[in-house]
PDB file of C-alpha atoms in Angstrom:
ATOM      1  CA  UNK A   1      24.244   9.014 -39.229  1.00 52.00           C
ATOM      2  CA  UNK A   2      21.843   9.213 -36.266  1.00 48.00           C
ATOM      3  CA  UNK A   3      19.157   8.628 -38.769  1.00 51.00           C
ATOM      4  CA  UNK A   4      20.834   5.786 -39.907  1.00 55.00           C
ATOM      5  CA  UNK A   5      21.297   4.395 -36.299  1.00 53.00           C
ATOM      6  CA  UNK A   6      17.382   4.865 -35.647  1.00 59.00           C
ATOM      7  CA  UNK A   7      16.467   2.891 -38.566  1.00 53.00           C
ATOM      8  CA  UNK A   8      18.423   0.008 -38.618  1.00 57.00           C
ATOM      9  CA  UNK A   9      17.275  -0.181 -34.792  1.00 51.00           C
ATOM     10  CA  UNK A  10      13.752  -0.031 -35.737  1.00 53.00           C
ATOM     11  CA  UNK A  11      14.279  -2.985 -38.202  1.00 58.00           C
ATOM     12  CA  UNK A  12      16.227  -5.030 -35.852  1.00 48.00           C
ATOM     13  CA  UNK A  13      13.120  -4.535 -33.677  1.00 54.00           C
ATOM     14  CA  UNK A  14      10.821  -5.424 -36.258  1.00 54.00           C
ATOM     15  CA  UNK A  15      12.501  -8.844 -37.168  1.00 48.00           C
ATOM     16  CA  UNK A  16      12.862 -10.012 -33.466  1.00 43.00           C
ATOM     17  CA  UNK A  17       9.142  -9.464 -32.842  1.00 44.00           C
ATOM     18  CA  UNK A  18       8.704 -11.468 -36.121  1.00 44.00           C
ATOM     19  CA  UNK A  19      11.158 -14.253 -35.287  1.00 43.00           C
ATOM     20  CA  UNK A  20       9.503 -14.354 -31.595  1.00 45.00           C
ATOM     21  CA  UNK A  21       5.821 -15.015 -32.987  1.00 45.00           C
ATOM     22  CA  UNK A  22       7.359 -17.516 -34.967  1.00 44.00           C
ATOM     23  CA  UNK A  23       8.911 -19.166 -32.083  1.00 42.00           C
ATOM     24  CA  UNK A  24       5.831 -18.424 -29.739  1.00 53.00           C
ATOM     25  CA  UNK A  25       2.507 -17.783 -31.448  1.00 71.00           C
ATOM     26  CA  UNK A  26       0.488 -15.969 -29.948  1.00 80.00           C
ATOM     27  CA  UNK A  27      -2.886 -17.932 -28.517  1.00 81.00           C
ATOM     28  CA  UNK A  28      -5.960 -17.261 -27.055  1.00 84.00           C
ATOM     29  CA  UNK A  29      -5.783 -16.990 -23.756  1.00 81.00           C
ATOM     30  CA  UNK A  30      -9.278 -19.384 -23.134  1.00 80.00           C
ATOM     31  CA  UNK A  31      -9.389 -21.942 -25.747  1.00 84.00           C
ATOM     32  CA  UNK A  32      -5.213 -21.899 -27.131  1.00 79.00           C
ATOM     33  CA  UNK A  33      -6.585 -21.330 -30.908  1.00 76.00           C
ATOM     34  CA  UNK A  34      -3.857 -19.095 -32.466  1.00 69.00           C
ATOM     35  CA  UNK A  35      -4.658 -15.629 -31.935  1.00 70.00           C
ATOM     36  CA  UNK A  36      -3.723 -11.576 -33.502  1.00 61.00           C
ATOM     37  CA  UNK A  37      -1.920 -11.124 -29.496  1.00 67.00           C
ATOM     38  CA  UNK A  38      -0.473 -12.498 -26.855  1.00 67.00           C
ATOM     39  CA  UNK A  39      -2.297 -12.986 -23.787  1.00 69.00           C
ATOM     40  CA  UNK A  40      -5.385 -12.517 -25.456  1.00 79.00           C
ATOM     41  CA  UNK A  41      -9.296 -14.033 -26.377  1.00 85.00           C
ATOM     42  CA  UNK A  42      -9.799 -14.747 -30.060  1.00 89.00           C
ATOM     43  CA  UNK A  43     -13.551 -13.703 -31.139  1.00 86.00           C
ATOM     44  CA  UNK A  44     -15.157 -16.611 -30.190  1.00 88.00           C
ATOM     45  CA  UNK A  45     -13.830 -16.751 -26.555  1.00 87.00           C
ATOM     46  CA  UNK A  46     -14.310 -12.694 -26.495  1.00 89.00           C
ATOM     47  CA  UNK A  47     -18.100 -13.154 -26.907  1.00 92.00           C
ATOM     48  CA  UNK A  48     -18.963 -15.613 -24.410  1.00 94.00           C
ATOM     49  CA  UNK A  49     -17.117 -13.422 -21.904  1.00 95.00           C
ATOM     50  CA  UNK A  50     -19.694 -11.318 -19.657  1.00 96.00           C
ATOM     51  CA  UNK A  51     -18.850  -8.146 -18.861  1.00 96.00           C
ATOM     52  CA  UNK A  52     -20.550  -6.030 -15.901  1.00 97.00           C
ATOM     53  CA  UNK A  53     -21.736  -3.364 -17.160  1.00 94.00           C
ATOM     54  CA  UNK A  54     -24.414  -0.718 -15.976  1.00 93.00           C
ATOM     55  CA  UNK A  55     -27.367  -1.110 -14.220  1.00 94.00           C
ATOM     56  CA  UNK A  56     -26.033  -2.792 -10.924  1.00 95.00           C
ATOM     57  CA  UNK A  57     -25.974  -2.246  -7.337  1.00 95.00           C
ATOM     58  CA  UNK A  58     -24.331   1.272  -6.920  1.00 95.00           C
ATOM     59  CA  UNK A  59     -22.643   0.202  -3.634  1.00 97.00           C
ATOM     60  CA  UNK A  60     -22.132  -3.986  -4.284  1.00 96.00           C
ATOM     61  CA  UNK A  61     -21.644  -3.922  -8.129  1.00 96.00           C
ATOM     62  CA  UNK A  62     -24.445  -6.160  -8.191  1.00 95.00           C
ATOM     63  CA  UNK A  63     -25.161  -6.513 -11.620  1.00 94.00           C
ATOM     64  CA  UNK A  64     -29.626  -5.806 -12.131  1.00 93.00           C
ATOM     65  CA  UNK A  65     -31.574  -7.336 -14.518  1.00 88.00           C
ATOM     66  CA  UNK A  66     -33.467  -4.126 -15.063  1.00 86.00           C
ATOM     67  CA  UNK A  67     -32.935  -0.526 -14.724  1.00 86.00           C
ATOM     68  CA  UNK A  68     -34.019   0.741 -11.517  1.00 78.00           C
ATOM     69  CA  UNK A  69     -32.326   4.208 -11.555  1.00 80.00           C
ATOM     70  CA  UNK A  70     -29.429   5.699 -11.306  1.00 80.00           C
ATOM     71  CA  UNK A  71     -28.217   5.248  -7.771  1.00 82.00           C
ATOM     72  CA  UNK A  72     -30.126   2.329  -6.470  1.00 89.00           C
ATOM     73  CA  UNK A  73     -28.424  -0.138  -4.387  1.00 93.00           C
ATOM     74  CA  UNK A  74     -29.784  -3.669  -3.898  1.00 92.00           C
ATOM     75  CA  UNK A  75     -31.653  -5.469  -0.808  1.00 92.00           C
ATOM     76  CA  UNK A  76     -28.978  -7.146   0.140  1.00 92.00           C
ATOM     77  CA  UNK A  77     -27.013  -4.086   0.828  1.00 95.00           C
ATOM     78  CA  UNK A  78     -29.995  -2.287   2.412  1.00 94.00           C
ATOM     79  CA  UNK A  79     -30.751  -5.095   4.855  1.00 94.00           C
ATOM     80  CA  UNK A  80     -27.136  -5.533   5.105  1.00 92.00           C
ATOM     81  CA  UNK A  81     -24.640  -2.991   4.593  1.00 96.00           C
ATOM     82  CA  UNK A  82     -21.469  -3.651   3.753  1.00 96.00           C
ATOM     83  CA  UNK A  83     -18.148  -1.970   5.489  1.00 97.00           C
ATOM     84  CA  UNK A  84     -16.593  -0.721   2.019  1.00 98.00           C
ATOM     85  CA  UNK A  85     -17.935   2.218  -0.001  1.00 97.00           C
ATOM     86  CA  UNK A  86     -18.024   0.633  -3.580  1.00 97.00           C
ATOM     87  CA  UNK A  87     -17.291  -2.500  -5.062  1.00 98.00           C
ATOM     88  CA  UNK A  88     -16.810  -3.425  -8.742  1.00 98.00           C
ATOM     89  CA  UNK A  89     -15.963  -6.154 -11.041  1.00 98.00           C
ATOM     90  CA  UNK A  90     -15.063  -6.080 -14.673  1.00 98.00           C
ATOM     91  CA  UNK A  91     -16.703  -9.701 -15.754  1.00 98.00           C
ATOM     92  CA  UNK A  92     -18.643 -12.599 -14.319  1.00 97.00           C
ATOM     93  CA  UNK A  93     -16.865 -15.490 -12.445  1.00 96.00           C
ATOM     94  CA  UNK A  94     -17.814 -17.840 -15.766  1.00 95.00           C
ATOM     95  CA  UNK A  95     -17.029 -19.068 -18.982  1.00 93.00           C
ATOM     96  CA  UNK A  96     -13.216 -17.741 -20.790  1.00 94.00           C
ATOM     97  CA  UNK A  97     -13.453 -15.678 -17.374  1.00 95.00           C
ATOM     98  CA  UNK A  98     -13.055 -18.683 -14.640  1.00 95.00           C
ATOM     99  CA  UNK A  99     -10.652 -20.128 -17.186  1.00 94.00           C
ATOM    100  CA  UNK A 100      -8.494 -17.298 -16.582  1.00 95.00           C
ATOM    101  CA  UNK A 101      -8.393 -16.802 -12.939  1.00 95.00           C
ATOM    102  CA  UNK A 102      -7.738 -20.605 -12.752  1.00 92.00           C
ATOM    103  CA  UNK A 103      -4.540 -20.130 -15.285  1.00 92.00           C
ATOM    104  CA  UNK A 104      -3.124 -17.316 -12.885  1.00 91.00           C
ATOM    105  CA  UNK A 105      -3.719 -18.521  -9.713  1.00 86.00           C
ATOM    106  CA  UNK A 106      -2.876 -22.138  -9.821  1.00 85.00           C
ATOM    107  CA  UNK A 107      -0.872 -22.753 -13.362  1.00 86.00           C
ATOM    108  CA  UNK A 108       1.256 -19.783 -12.501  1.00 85.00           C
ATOM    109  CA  UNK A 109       0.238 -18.141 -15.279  1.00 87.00           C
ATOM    110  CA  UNK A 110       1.352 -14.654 -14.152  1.00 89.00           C
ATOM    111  CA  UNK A 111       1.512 -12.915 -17.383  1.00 90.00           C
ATOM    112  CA  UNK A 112      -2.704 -12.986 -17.949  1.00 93.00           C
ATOM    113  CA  UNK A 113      -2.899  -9.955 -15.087  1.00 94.00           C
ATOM    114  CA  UNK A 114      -1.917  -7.425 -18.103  1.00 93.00           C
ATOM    115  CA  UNK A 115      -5.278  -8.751 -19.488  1.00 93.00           C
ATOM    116  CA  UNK A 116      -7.384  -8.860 -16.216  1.00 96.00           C
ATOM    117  CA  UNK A 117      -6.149  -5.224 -15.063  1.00 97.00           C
ATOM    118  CA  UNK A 118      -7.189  -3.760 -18.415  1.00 95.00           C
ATOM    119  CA  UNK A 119     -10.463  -4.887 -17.749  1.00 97.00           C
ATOM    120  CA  UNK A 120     -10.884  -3.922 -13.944  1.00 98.00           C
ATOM    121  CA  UNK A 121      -9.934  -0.223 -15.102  1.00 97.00           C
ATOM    122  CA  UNK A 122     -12.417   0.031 -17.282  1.00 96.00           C
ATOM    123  CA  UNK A 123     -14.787  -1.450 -14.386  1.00 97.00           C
ATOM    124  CA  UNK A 124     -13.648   0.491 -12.014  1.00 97.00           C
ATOM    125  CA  UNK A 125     -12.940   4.065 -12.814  1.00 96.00           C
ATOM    126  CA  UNK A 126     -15.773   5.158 -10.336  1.00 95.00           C
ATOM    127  CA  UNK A 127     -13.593   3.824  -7.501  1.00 96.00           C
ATOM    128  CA  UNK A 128      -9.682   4.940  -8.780  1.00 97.00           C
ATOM    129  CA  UNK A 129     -10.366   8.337 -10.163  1.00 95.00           C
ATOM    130  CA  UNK A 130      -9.935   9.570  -6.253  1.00 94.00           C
ATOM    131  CA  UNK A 131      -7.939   6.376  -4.592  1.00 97.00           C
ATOM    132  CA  UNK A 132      -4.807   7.224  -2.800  1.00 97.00           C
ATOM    133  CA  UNK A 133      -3.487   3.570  -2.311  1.00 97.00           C
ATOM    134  CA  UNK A 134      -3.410   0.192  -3.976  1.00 98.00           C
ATOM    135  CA  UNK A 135      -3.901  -2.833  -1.438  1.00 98.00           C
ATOM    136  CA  UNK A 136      -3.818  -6.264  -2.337  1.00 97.00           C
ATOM    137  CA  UNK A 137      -5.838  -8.969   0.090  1.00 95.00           C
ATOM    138  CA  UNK A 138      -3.095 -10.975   1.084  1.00 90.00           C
ATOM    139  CA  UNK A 139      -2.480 -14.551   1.703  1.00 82.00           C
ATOM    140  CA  UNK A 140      -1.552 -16.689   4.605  1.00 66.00           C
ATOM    141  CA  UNK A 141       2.796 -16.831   4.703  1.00 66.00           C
ATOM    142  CA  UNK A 142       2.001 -20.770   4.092  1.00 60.00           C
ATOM    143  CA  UNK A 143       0.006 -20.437   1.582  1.00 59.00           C
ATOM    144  CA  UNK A 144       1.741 -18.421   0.151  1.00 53.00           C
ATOM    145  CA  UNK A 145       4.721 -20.875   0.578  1.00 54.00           C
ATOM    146  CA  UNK A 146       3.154 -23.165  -1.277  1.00 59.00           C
ATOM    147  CA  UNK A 147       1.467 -21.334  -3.994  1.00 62.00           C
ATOM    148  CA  UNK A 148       4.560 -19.256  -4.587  1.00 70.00           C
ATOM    149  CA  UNK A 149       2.967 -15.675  -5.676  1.00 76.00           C
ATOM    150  CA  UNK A 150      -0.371 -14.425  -4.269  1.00 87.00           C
ATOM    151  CA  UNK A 151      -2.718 -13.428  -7.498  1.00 92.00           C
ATOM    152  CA  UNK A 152      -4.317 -10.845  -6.172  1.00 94.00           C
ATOM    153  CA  UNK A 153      -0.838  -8.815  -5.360  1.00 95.00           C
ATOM    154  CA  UNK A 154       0.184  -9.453  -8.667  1.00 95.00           C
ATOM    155  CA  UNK A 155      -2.973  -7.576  -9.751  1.00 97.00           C
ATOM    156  CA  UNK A 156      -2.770  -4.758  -7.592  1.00 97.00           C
ATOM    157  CA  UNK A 157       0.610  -4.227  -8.367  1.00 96.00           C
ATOM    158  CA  UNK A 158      -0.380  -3.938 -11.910  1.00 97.00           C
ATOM    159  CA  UNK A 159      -3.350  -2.041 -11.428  1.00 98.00           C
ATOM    160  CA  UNK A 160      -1.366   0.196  -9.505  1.00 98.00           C
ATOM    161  CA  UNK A 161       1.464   0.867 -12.261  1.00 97.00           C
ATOM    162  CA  UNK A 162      -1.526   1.304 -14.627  1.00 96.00           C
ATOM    163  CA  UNK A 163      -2.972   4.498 -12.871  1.00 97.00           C
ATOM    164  CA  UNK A 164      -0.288   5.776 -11.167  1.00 97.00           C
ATOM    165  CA  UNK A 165      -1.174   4.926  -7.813  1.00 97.00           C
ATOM    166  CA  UNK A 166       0.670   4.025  -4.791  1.00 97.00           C
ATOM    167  CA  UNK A 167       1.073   0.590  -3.868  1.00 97.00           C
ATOM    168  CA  UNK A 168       1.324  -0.812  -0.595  1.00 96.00           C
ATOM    169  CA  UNK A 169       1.525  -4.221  -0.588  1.00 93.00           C
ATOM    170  CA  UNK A 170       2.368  -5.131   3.033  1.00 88.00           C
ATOM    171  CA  UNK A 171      -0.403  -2.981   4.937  1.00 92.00           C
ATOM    172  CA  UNK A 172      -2.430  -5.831   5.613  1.00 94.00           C
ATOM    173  CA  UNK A 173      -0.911  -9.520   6.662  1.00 89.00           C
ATOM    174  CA  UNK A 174      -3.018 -12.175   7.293  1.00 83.00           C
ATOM    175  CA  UNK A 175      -2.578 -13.032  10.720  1.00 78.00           C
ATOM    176  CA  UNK A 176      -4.386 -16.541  11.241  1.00 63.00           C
ATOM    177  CA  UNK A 177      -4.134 -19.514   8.631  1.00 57.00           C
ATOM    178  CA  UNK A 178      -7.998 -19.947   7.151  1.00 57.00           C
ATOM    179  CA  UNK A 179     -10.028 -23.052   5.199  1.00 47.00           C
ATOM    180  CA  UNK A 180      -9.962 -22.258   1.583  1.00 55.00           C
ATOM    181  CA  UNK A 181     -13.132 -20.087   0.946  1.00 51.00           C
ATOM    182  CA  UNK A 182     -13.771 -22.420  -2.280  1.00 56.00           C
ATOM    183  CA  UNK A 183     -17.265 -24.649  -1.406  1.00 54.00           C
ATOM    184  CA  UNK A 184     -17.829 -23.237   2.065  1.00 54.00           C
ATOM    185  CA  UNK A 185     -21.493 -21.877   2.390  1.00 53.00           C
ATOM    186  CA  UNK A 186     -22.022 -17.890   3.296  1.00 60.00           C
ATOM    187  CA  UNK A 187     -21.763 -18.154   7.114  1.00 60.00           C
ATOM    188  CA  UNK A 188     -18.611 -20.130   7.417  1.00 57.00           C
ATOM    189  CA  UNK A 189     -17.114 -17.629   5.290  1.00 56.00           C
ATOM    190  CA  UNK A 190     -17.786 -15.220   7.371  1.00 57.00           C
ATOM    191  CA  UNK A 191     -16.704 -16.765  10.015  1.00 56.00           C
ATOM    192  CA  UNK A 192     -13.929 -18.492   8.890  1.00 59.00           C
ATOM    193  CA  UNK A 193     -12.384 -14.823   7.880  1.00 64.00           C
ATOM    194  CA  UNK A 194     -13.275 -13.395  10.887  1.00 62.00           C
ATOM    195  CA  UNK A 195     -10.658 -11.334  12.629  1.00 63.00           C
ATOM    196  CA  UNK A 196      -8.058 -13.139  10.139  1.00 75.00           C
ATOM    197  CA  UNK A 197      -6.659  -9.678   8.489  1.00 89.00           C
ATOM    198  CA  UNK A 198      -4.361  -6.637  10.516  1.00 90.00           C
ATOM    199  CA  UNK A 199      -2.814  -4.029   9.132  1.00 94.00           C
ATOM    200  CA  UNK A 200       0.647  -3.941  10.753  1.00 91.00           C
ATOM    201  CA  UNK A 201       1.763  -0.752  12.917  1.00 94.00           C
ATOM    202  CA  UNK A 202       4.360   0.339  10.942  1.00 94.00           C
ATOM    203  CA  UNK A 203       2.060   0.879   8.071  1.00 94.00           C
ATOM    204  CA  UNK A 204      -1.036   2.524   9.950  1.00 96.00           C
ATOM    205  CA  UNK A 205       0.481   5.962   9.385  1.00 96.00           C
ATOM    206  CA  UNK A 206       0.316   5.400   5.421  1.00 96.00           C
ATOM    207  CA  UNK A 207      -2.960   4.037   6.160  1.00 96.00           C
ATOM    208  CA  UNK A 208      -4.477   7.152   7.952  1.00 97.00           C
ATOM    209  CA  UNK A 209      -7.103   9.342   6.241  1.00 97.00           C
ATOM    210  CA  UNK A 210      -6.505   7.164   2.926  1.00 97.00           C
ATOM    211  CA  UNK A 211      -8.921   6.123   0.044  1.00 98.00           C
ATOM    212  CA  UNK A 212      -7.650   2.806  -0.481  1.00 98.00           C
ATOM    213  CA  UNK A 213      -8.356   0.270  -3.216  1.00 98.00           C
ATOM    214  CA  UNK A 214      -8.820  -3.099  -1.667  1.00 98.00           C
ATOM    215  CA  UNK A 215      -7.731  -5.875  -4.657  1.00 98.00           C
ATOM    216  CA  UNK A 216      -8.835  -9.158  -4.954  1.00 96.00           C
ATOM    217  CA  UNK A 217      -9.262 -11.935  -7.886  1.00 96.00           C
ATOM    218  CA  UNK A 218     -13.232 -12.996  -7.650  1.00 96.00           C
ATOM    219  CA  UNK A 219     -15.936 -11.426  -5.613  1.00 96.00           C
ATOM    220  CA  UNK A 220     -18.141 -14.638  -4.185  1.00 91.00           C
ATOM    221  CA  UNK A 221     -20.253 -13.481  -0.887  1.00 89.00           C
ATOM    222  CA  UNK A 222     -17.875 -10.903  -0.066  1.00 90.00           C
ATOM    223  CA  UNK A 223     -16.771 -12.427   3.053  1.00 89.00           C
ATOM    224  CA  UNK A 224     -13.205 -12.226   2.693  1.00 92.00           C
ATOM    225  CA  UNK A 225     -13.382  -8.267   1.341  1.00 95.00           C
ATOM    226  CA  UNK A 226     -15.467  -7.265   4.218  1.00 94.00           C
ATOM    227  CA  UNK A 227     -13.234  -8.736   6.715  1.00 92.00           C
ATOM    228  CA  UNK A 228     -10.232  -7.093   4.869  1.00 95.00           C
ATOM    229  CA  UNK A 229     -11.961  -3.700   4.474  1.00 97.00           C
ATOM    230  CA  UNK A 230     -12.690  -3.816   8.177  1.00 95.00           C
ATOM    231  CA  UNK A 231      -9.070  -4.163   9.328  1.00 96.00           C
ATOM    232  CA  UNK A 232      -8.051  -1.121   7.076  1.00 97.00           C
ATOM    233  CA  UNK A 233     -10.808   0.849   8.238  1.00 97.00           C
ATOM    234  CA  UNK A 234     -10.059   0.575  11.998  1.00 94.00           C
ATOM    235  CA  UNK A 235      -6.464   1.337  11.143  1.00 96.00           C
ATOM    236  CA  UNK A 236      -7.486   4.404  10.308  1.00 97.00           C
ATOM    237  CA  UNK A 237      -8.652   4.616   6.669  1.00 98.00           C
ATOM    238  CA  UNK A 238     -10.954   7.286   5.718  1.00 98.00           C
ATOM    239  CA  UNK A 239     -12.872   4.764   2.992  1.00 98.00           C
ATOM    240  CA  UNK A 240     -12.016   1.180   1.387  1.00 98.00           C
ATOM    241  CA  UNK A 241     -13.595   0.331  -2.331  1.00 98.00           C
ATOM    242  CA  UNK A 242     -13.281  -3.019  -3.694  1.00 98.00           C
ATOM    243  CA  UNK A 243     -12.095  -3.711  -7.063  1.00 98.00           C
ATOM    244  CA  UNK A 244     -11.981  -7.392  -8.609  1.00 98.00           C
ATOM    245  CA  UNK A 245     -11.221  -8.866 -11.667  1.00 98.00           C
ATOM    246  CA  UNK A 246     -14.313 -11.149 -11.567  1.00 98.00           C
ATOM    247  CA  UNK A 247     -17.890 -11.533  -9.381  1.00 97.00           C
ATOM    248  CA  UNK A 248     -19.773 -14.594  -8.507  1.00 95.00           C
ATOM    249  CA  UNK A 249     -23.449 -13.479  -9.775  1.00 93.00           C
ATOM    250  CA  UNK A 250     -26.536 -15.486  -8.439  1.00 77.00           C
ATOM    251  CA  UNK A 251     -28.897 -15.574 -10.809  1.00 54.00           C
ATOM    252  CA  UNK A 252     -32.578 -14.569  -9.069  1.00 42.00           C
TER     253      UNK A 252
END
């Protein structure tokens, strides 16, 4: 009988998952062509994605054009170091990739962060194989009024269910309303993030001695993760590595 029961449930499964792709075909993420999953690239899209992969910057993620050795960090780090340990990013802020990160952040397209997180584990298991806590950059309360989720919380929550780490959400606030970082040249980001992130009092104690996982959608100048590792740090934090879904890469 139980046997029986088991069955009949697994066809019942079977022929809603078939009347559902019916009803909503799965598409390519990038282009909409009809595609074997949901929430994912078809081939074509899937090759004109660029992933980061090995050799880059060992500290920014910094992707090389040659190998210089295992270890290396760039001049840019050396002449400039940055306030987190690590960084990484699973593709470059281009192509199917920008398309994405547009779709979530400002078409509400929530469901894509399955996608991105798959990828920023793979990017990133330098940085989360010792990482106590999950922290997503936050947003402004007015932005986030009128954007109605913040992307990059959405991502660290995921990120967090995906390896079992602990997410804290509301360690850091945003304390001062900022210009949108989009077209502002290096300097004014820096200064225009300056000072804007705390972490509250309430949550330094969950902060102190932690590894944490700072979470973000794209890596530009790293401006806004500096800033944001900074706060944690002088809560308390024994180290802060960054971990995006995508990085701005200057080609020279």
């Amino acid at each position: 009988m139980k046997h029986n029961l088991s069955f009949a449930y697994l066809i019942a499964r079977r022929l809603a998952t078939s009347v559902d792709q019916l009803l909503y075909p799965p598409i390519c993420a990038n282009c909409g062509v009809f595609s074997s999953h949901h929430n994912a690239l078809c081939a074509q899209c899937w090759k004109d994605v660029k992933f980061i992969e090995k050799p880059y910057c060992d500290v920014s993620g910094h992707p090389f054009a040659f190998d210089l050795g295992e270890g290396i960090v760039s001049a840019d780090v050396i002449a400039n170091p940055p306030p987190y340990k690590r960084a990484r990013a699973a593709v470059v802020y281009d192509g199917p990739a920008r398309k994405i990160v547009h779709l979530m952040k400002y078409k509400d397209r929530q469901e894509l962060s399955n996608l991105m997180v798959n990828w920023m584990v793979r990017a990133a298991r330098d940085c989360l194989v010792d990482a106590d806590i999950i922290v997503p950059v936050p947003l402004h309360r007015w932005r986030l009024l009128s954007r109605r989720f913040n992307q990059s919380a959405e991502l660290a929550r995921n990120l967090a269910r995906k390896t079992d780490k602990y997410y804290l959400p509301s360690a850091l606030i945003r304390k001062k309303s900022t210009l949108p970082q989009v077209g502002l040249p290096a300097i004014a980001r820096q200064n225009n993030v300056r000072g804007a992130f705390i972490v509250q009092e309430d949550k330094k104690p969950d902060i102190l001695g932690k590894r944490i996982i700072l979470v973000d959608d794209v890596y530009t100048t790293g401006a806004t993760v500096d800033a944001a590792s900074r706060a944690l740090l002088q809560a308390g934090a024994d180290e802060v590595s960054v971990v995006t879904f995508a990085r701005v890469v200057n080609e020279h």
